Short mmCIF file of N, CA and C in Angstrom, two decimals:
data_model
loop_
_atom_site.label_atom_id
_atom_site.label_comp_id
_atom_site.label_asym_id
_atom_site.label_seq_id
_atom_site.Cartn_x
_atom_site.Cartn_y
_atom_site.Cartn_z
N MET N 1 7.30 -23.08 -13.98
CA MET N 1 5.75 -22.06 -12.67
C MET N 1 6.43 -20.67 -11.69
N ALA N 2 5.45 -20.28 -12.34
CA ALA N 2 5.44 -18.67 -12.08
C ALA N 2 6.39 -18.17 -10.76
N ILE N 3 6.91 -16.76 -11.70
CA ILE N 3 8.22 -16.34 -10.04
C ILE N 3 7.28 -15.36 -9.32
N THR N 4 7.84 -15.33 -8.10
CA THR N 4 6.49 -14.05 -7.52
C THR N 4 7.93 -13.36 -7.58
N PRO N 5 6.76 -11.56 -6.66
CA PRO N 5 7.58 -10.50 -6.79
C PRO N 5 9.58 -10.89 -6.03
N HIS N 6 8.61 -12.06 -4.96
CA HIS N 6 10.09 -11.81 -4.20
C HIS N 6 10.88 -13.12 -4.12
N ASP N 7 10.53 -13.93 -5.67
CA ASP N 7 11.43 -14.67 -6.36
C ASP N 7 12.91 -13.70 -6.98
N ALA N 8 11.95 -12.65 -7.61
CA ALA N 8 12.99 -11.94 -8.51
C ALA N 8 13.37 -10.69 -8.06
N PRO N 9 14.58 -9.76 -9.14
CA PRO N 9 14.79 -8.72 -8.66
C PRO N 9 12.91 -7.79 -8.52
N GLY N 10 13.45 -6.33 -8.07
CA GLY N 10 11.98 -5.39 -8.24
C GLY N 10 11.65 -5.41 -6.49
N THR N 11 12.05 -6.30 -6.22
CA THR N 11 11.10 -5.89 -4.57
C THR N 11 12.02 -4.32 -3.68
N THR N 12 13.01 -4.43 -4.05
CA THR N 12 12.84 -2.73 -3.84
C THR N 12 13.16 -0.88 -4.68
N VAL N 13 13.09 -0.32 -4.09
CA VAL N 13 13.11 0.00 -5.62
C VAL N 13 14.47 1.26 -4.20
N VAL N 14 15.45 2.10 -4.87
CA VAL N 14 16.58 3.15 -4.82
C VAL N 14 16.67 4.37 -5.12
N PHE N 15 16.22 4.70 -4.20
CA PHE N 15 16.71 6.81 -5.05
C PHE N 15 16.97 7.78 -3.43
N SER N 16 18.40 7.88 -4.77
CA SER N 16 19.34 9.54 -4.47
C SER N 16 20.11 8.61 -3.17
N GLY N 17 20.54 6.64 -4.31
CA GLY N 17 21.68 6.07 -3.35
C GLY N 17 20.19 5.13 -1.87
N ALA N 18 19.40 5.86 -1.42
CA ALA N 18 18.30 5.20 -0.50
C ALA N 18 17.52 4.55 -0.89
N THR N 19 17.80 2.53 0.12
CA THR N 19 17.26 1.49 -0.63
C THR N 19 16.57 1.85 0.54
N TYR N 20 14.69 1.33 -0.94
CA TYR N 20 13.60 1.44 0.02
C TYR N 20 13.20 -0.69 -0.02
N THR N 21 12.38 -0.96 1.02
CA THR N 21 11.92 -2.28 0.86
C THR N 21 10.53 -2.15 0.26
N VAL N 22 9.99 -2.44 -1.03
CA VAL N 22 8.96 -2.01 -1.11
C VAL N 22 7.35 -3.31 -1.34
N THR N 23 6.27 -3.24 -0.82
CA THR N 23 5.40 -3.96 -0.90
C THR N 23 5.15 -4.31 -1.93
N ASN N 24 4.65 -3.08 -2.45
CA ASN N 24 3.92 -3.57 -3.51
C ASN N 24 4.57 -2.06 -4.57
N VAL N 25 4.28 -2.41 -6.26
CA VAL N 25 4.89 -1.85 -7.29
C VAL N 25 4.11 -1.69 -8.22
N SER N 26 2.93 -0.78 -8.54
CA SER N 26 2.81 -0.06 -9.59
C SER N 26 3.48 1.02 -10.46
N ILE N 27 3.48 -0.04 -12.05
CA ILE N 27 4.08 1.11 -13.63
C ILE N 27 3.14 1.40 -14.15
N ASN N 28 3.23 2.96 -14.10
CA ASN N 28 1.48 3.29 -15.48
C ASN N 28 2.24 4.57 -16.36
N TYR N 29 2.27 3.48 -17.26
CA TYR N 29 2.74 4.24 -19.29
C TYR N 29 1.97 4.60 -19.62
N SER N 30 1.92 6.52 -19.26
CA SER N 30 0.56 6.36 -20.63
C SER N 30 1.31 8.49 -21.24
N ASP N 31 0.57 8.94 -21.83
CA ASP N 31 2.04 9.35 -23.12
C ASP N 31 0.88 11.15 -22.35
N VAL N 32 2.61 11.35 -21.58
CA VAL N 32 2.00 12.56 -20.09
C VAL N 32 1.77 14.09 -21.21
N SER N 33 2.41 14.02 -22.74
CA SER N 33 2.14 15.11 -23.25
C SER N 33 1.77 15.20 -24.03
N GLY N 34 1.15 14.33 -24.87
CA GLY N 34 -0.96 14.59 -25.38
C GLY N 34 -0.55 15.95 -26.69
N ASN N 35 0.13 15.52 -26.79
CA ASN N 35 0.49 16.73 -27.93
C ASN N 35 -0.70 16.43 -28.71
N THR N 36 -0.96 15.11 -29.27
CA THR N 36 -1.33 14.29 -30.89
C THR N 36 -2.79 14.35 -30.80
N ASP N 37 -2.91 14.00 -29.50
CA ASP N 37 -4.14 13.74 -29.21
C ASP N 37 -5.03 14.01 -28.98
N ALA N 38 -6.14 13.22 -29.78
CA ALA N 38 -8.03 14.36 -29.57
C ALA N 38 -8.57 13.81 -28.33
N ILE N 39 -9.69 14.85 -27.94
CA ILE N 39 -11.09 13.79 -27.27
C ILE N 39 -11.66 14.21 -28.00
N ASP N 40 -12.23 12.41 -28.21
CA ASP N 40 -13.97 12.15 -28.43
C ASP N 40 -14.24 12.64 -27.98
N VAL N 41 -15.70 13.39 -29.40
CA VAL N 41 -16.53 13.37 -28.75
C VAL N 41 -18.00 13.50 -29.45
N SER N 42 -17.57 11.64 -30.26
CA SER N 42 -19.16 11.61 -30.97
C SER N 42 -20.06 10.98 -29.75
N HIS N 43 -21.41 11.17 -30.62
CA HIS N 43 -21.86 10.88 -29.67
C HIS N 43 -22.57 10.67 -30.43
N LEU N 44 -24.09 9.27 -30.00
CA LEU N 44 -25.06 9.05 -30.21
C LEU N 44 -26.27 9.27 -32.04
N GLY N 45 -26.59 10.18 -31.45
CA GLY N 45 -26.59 11.16 -32.34
C GLY N 45 -25.96 10.89 -34.54
N GLN N 46 -24.36 9.77 -33.91
CA GLN N 46 -25.11 9.96 -35.17
C GLN N 46 -24.67 8.47 -36.05
N THR N 47 -24.28 8.53 -37.43
CA THR N 47 -25.66 7.90 -38.24
C THR N 47 -23.65 5.92 -37.96
N THR N 48 -23.75 5.50 -39.21
CA THR N 48 -23.78 4.68 -38.52
C THR N 48 -22.11 4.75 -39.76
N GLY N 49 -21.23 4.64 -40.13
CA GLY N 49 -20.49 4.47 -40.81
C GLY N 49 -19.82 5.55 -40.99
N GLU N 50 -20.29 6.43 -40.00
CA GLU N 50 -19.96 7.89 -40.19
C GLU N 50 -18.62 8.54 -39.13
N ILE N 51 -17.69 9.34 -39.50
CA ILE N 51 -16.16 10.21 -39.09
C ILE N 51 -16.57 10.04 -37.17
N MET N 52 -15.79 9.53 -36.33
CA MET N 52 -15.76 9.94 -35.62
C MET N 52 -15.18 11.34 -34.70
N LEU N 53 -15.98 12.21 -34.04
CA LEU N 53 -15.51 12.86 -34.04
C LEU N 53 -15.04 13.53 -32.82
N THR N 54 -14.21 14.21 -33.03
CA THR N 54 -13.00 15.12 -32.28
C THR N 54 -12.36 16.60 -31.99
N GLN N 55 -12.04 17.19 -31.45
CA GLN N 55 -11.37 17.97 -31.49
C GLN N 55 -10.48 17.99 -30.66
N PRO N 56 -9.45 18.85 -30.96
CA PRO N 56 -8.05 19.59 -30.05
C PRO N 56 -8.41 19.72 -28.42
N ARG N 57 -7.10 19.21 -28.12
CA ARG N 57 -7.31 19.22 -26.51
C ARG N 57 -6.77 20.17 -26.10
N PRO N 58 -7.58 20.85 -25.40
CA PRO N 58 -7.51 22.32 -24.73
C PRO N 58 -6.10 22.97 -24.19
N LEU N 59 -6.21 20.96 -23.35
CA LEU N 59 -4.31 21.46 -22.33
C LEU N 59 -3.61 21.11 -23.42
N LYS N 60 -2.64 21.14 -22.93
CA LYS N 60 -1.18 20.27 -22.93
C LYS N 60 -0.68 20.10 -22.58
N GLY N 61 -0.17 18.52 -21.71
CA GLY N 61 1.75 18.72 -21.22
C GLY N 61 1.94 19.41 -22.17
N SER N 62 4.03 19.17 -20.97
CA SER N 62 5.08 19.60 -21.07
C SER N 62 5.58 18.53 -21.74
N GLY N 63 6.02 18.66 -23.38
CA GLY N 63 6.74 17.16 -23.80
C GLY N 63 8.04 17.79 -23.87
N THR N 64 9.01 18.21 -22.33
CA THR N 64 10.22 18.53 -22.47
C THR N 64 10.48 16.95 -21.51
N GLY N 65 11.16 16.17 -22.18
CA GLY N 65 12.20 15.86 -20.60
C GLY N 65 11.31 14.33 -20.18
N GLU N 66 9.31 14.11 -21.17
CA GLU N 66 8.95 13.37 -20.18
C GLU N 66 8.56 11.98 -20.57
N THR N 67 8.33 10.90 -19.86
CA THR N 67 8.86 9.95 -20.85
C THR N 67 7.41 9.74 -20.47
N GLY N 68 6.48 9.51 -19.16
CA GLY N 68 4.94 8.58 -19.34
C GLY N 68 5.07 7.73 -18.81
N LYS N 69 5.58 7.27 -18.08
CA LYS N 69 6.16 6.70 -16.80
C LYS N 69 6.52 7.41 -16.21
N GLU N 70 4.50 6.98 -13.98
CA GLU N 70 4.90 7.06 -13.44
C GLU N 70 4.56 5.41 -12.68
N VAL N 71 5.59 6.14 -11.95
CA VAL N 71 5.39 4.86 -10.14
C VAL N 71 4.72 4.70 -9.50
N SER N 72 4.82 4.48 -8.39
CA SER N 72 3.53 3.76 -8.15
C SER N 72 3.82 3.10 -6.52
N PHE N 73 4.23 2.79 -5.39
CA PHE N 73 4.78 1.67 -4.08
C PHE N 73 4.11 2.21 -3.16
N ASP N 74 4.01 1.43 -2.48
CA ASP N 74 4.58 1.29 -1.06
C ASP N 74 5.20 1.01 -0.30
N TYR N 75 5.82 1.60 1.07
CA TYR N 75 7.08 0.90 0.68
C TYR N 75 7.05 0.56 2.53
N ILE N 76 8.25 0.21 3.37
CA ILE N 76 8.11 0.71 4.69
C ILE N 76 10.04 1.14 5.82
N GLY N 77 9.88 2.03 6.06
CA GLY N 77 11.46 1.37 6.59
C GLY N 77 10.92 3.30 7.27
N THR N 78 12.43 3.91 7.16
CA THR N 78 12.64 4.43 8.70
C THR N 78 12.38 5.86 8.50
N THR N 79 13.06 6.30 6.86
CA THR N 79 12.93 7.68 7.01
C THR N 79 11.16 8.06 5.70
N GLN N 80 10.81 9.29 5.29
CA GLN N 80 10.32 9.95 4.20
C GLN N 80 10.25 10.85 3.27
N LEU N 81 9.79 9.54 2.78
CA LEU N 81 9.40 10.80 0.94
C LEU N 81 9.01 11.65 0.96
N VAL N 82 9.51 12.52 0.38
CA VAL N 82 9.35 14.24 0.52
C VAL N 82 8.84 14.30 -0.49
N GLY N 83 8.00 14.70 -1.00
CA GLY N 83 7.91 15.40 -2.61
C GLY N 83 8.50 16.22 -3.15
N GLY N 84 7.97 16.52 -4.16
CA GLY N 84 9.11 17.70 -5.06
C GLY N 84 10.70 17.72 -5.42
N VAL N 85 11.33 16.65 -4.79
CA VAL N 85 12.47 16.06 -4.72
C VAL N 85 12.47 15.52 -5.82
N SER N 86 14.16 15.20 -6.51
CA SER N 86 14.64 15.52 -7.97
C SER N 86 15.66 14.13 -7.86
N GLY N 87 15.83 12.79 -7.98
CA GLY N 87 17.00 12.46 -7.80
C GLY N 87 16.77 11.03 -8.59
N SER N 88 18.91 10.38 -8.66
CA SER N 88 18.81 8.88 -9.27
C SER N 88 17.41 7.96 -8.64
N PHE N 89 17.12 6.71 -10.13
CA PHE N 89 15.64 6.66 -9.59
C PHE N 89 15.91 5.05 -10.78
N THR N 90 15.90 4.57 -9.52
CA THR N 90 15.26 2.51 -9.80
C THR N 90 14.78 1.19 -9.12
N VAL N 91 13.95 1.32 -10.27
CA VAL N 91 12.76 -0.34 -10.02
C VAL N 91 12.87 -1.49 -9.78
N GLY N 92 13.48 -2.10 -9.49
CA GLY N 92 14.70 -3.21 -10.46
C GLY N 92 15.40 -4.00 -11.94
N THR N 93 14.66 -4.19 -12.40
CA THR N 93 14.83 -4.02 -13.90
C THR N 93 13.57 -3.53 -14.34
N PHE N 94 13.01 -2.16 -14.08
CA PHE N 94 11.50 -1.56 -14.88
C PHE N 94 12.54 -0.23 -14.73
N VAL N 95 13.44 -0.09 -13.55
CA VAL N 95 13.21 1.44 -14.06
C VAL N 95 14.46 1.87 -13.99
N THR N 96 15.44 1.60 -14.10
CA THR N 96 17.34 1.39 -13.78
C THR N 96 18.26 2.99 -14.55
N ALA N 97 18.41 3.12 -13.72
CA ALA N 97 19.49 4.57 -13.49
C ALA N 97 19.07 5.35 -14.27
N ALA N 98 17.34 5.77 -13.86
CA ALA N 98 16.67 7.15 -14.75
C ALA N 98 16.06 8.45 -13.38
N THR N 99 16.17 9.39 -14.11
CA THR N 99 15.44 10.36 -12.74
C THR N 99 14.34 10.50 -13.11
N ALA N 100 13.80 10.82 -11.41
CA ALA N 100 13.32 11.12 -11.23
C ALA N 100 12.26 11.82 -10.57
N THR N 101 11.63 12.61 -9.85
CA THR N 101 10.28 12.94 -9.17
C THR N 101 9.84 12.60 -8.19
N VAL N 102 9.54 12.79 -7.17
CA VAL N 102 8.50 11.99 -5.82
C VAL N 102 7.98 13.84 -6.26
N VAL N 103 6.12 13.09 -6.62
CA VAL N 103 5.06 13.42 -7.23
C VAL N 103 4.05 13.77 -6.01
N SER N 104 3.80 12.80 -5.34
CA SER N 104 3.58 13.21 -4.44
C SER N 104 4.03 11.91 -2.80
N SER N 105 3.02 11.84 -1.60
CA SER N 105 3.93 10.57 -0.32
C SER N 105 2.68 11.25 1.05
N SER N 106 3.36 10.21 1.07
CA SER N 106 2.39 9.71 2.07
C SER N 106 2.38 9.37 3.40
N ILE N 107 2.57 8.92 4.88
CA ILE N 107 3.31 7.98 5.63
C ILE N 107 2.03 8.29 6.39
N THR N 108 2.09 6.20 7.52
CA THR N 108 1.08 6.25 8.00
C THR N 108 2.14 6.01 9.40
N LEU N 109 2.20 6.45 10.54
CA LEU N 109 2.73 6.31 11.61
C LEU N 109 1.84 6.33 12.69
N ALA N 110 2.21 4.89 13.87
CA ALA N 110 1.91 4.19 14.78
C ALA N 110 2.55 3.54 15.02
N VAL N 111 2.12 3.76 17.08
CA VAL N 111 2.69 3.18 17.82
C VAL N 111 3.51 1.96 17.53
N ASN N 112 5.12 1.74 17.88
CA ASN N 112 5.09 0.83 18.04
C ASN N 112 5.80 -0.50 16.25
N ASP N 113 5.90 0.70 15.27
CA ASP N 113 5.93 0.52 13.94
C ASP N 113 7.21 1.10 13.71
N VAL N 114 6.85 0.36 12.50
CA VAL N 114 8.14 1.77 11.60
C VAL N 114 6.97 2.03 10.12
N VAL N 115 8.14 3.59 10.08
CA VAL N 115 7.89 3.92 9.20
C VAL N 115 6.74 3.17 8.12
N ARG N 116 4.79 3.71 7.25
CA ARG N 116 5.22 2.93 6.57
C ARG N 116 4.53 3.85 5.43
N GLY N 117 5.34 3.59 3.85
CA GLY N 117 4.70 4.98 3.77
C GLY N 117 4.49 4.97 1.78
N ASN N 118 3.95 5.74 1.39
CA ASN N 118 3.69 5.08 0.11
C ASN N 118 4.02 7.00 -1.08
N ALA N 119 4.42 6.13 -2.46
CA ALA N 119 4.77 7.42 -2.99
C ALA N 119 4.20 7.11 -4.11
N THR N 120 4.89 8.24 -4.87
CA THR N 120 4.21 8.13 -6.86
C THR N 120 5.64 9.08 -7.00
N PHE N 121 6.86 8.64 -7.73
CA PHE N 121 6.82 9.19 -9.04
C PHE N 121 6.58 9.23 -10.99
N ARG N 122 7.24 10.22 -10.73
CA ARG N 122 7.10 10.72 -12.80
C ARG N 122 9.27 10.57 -12.96
N VAL N 123 8.46 9.61 -13.87
CA VAL N 123 9.59 9.50 -14.08
C VAL N 123 10.87 10.61 -15.36
N LYS N 124 11.37 10.97 -15.45
CA LYS N 124 11.88 12.17 -16.77
C LYS N 124 12.67 10.76 -17.85
#
């Protein structure tokens, strides 16, 4: 039988000691430093078997301590996560006691409702 998020750890996020109840979590792994990645500039005018054409990236990410991991989630609670703030970060068993920074945040406020928000963190 499949395990749902309600059965498994990972439905809460802890940031700087505050626990947030989340309604979904998305974890993105990418090479944010990208120091060795090239841009593919191949085209249909090339012949079969020809070596793929590439060129160096014009911009490179900062390779200092970045993991390439970003976590986005929707949450409900009584406070808002504010962009630019860094702290200790845990998402169930996926990310534990890492340092992360809020890179974007938004909230929705409605009469007779809790704070509903969305936040994206960059994990260091």
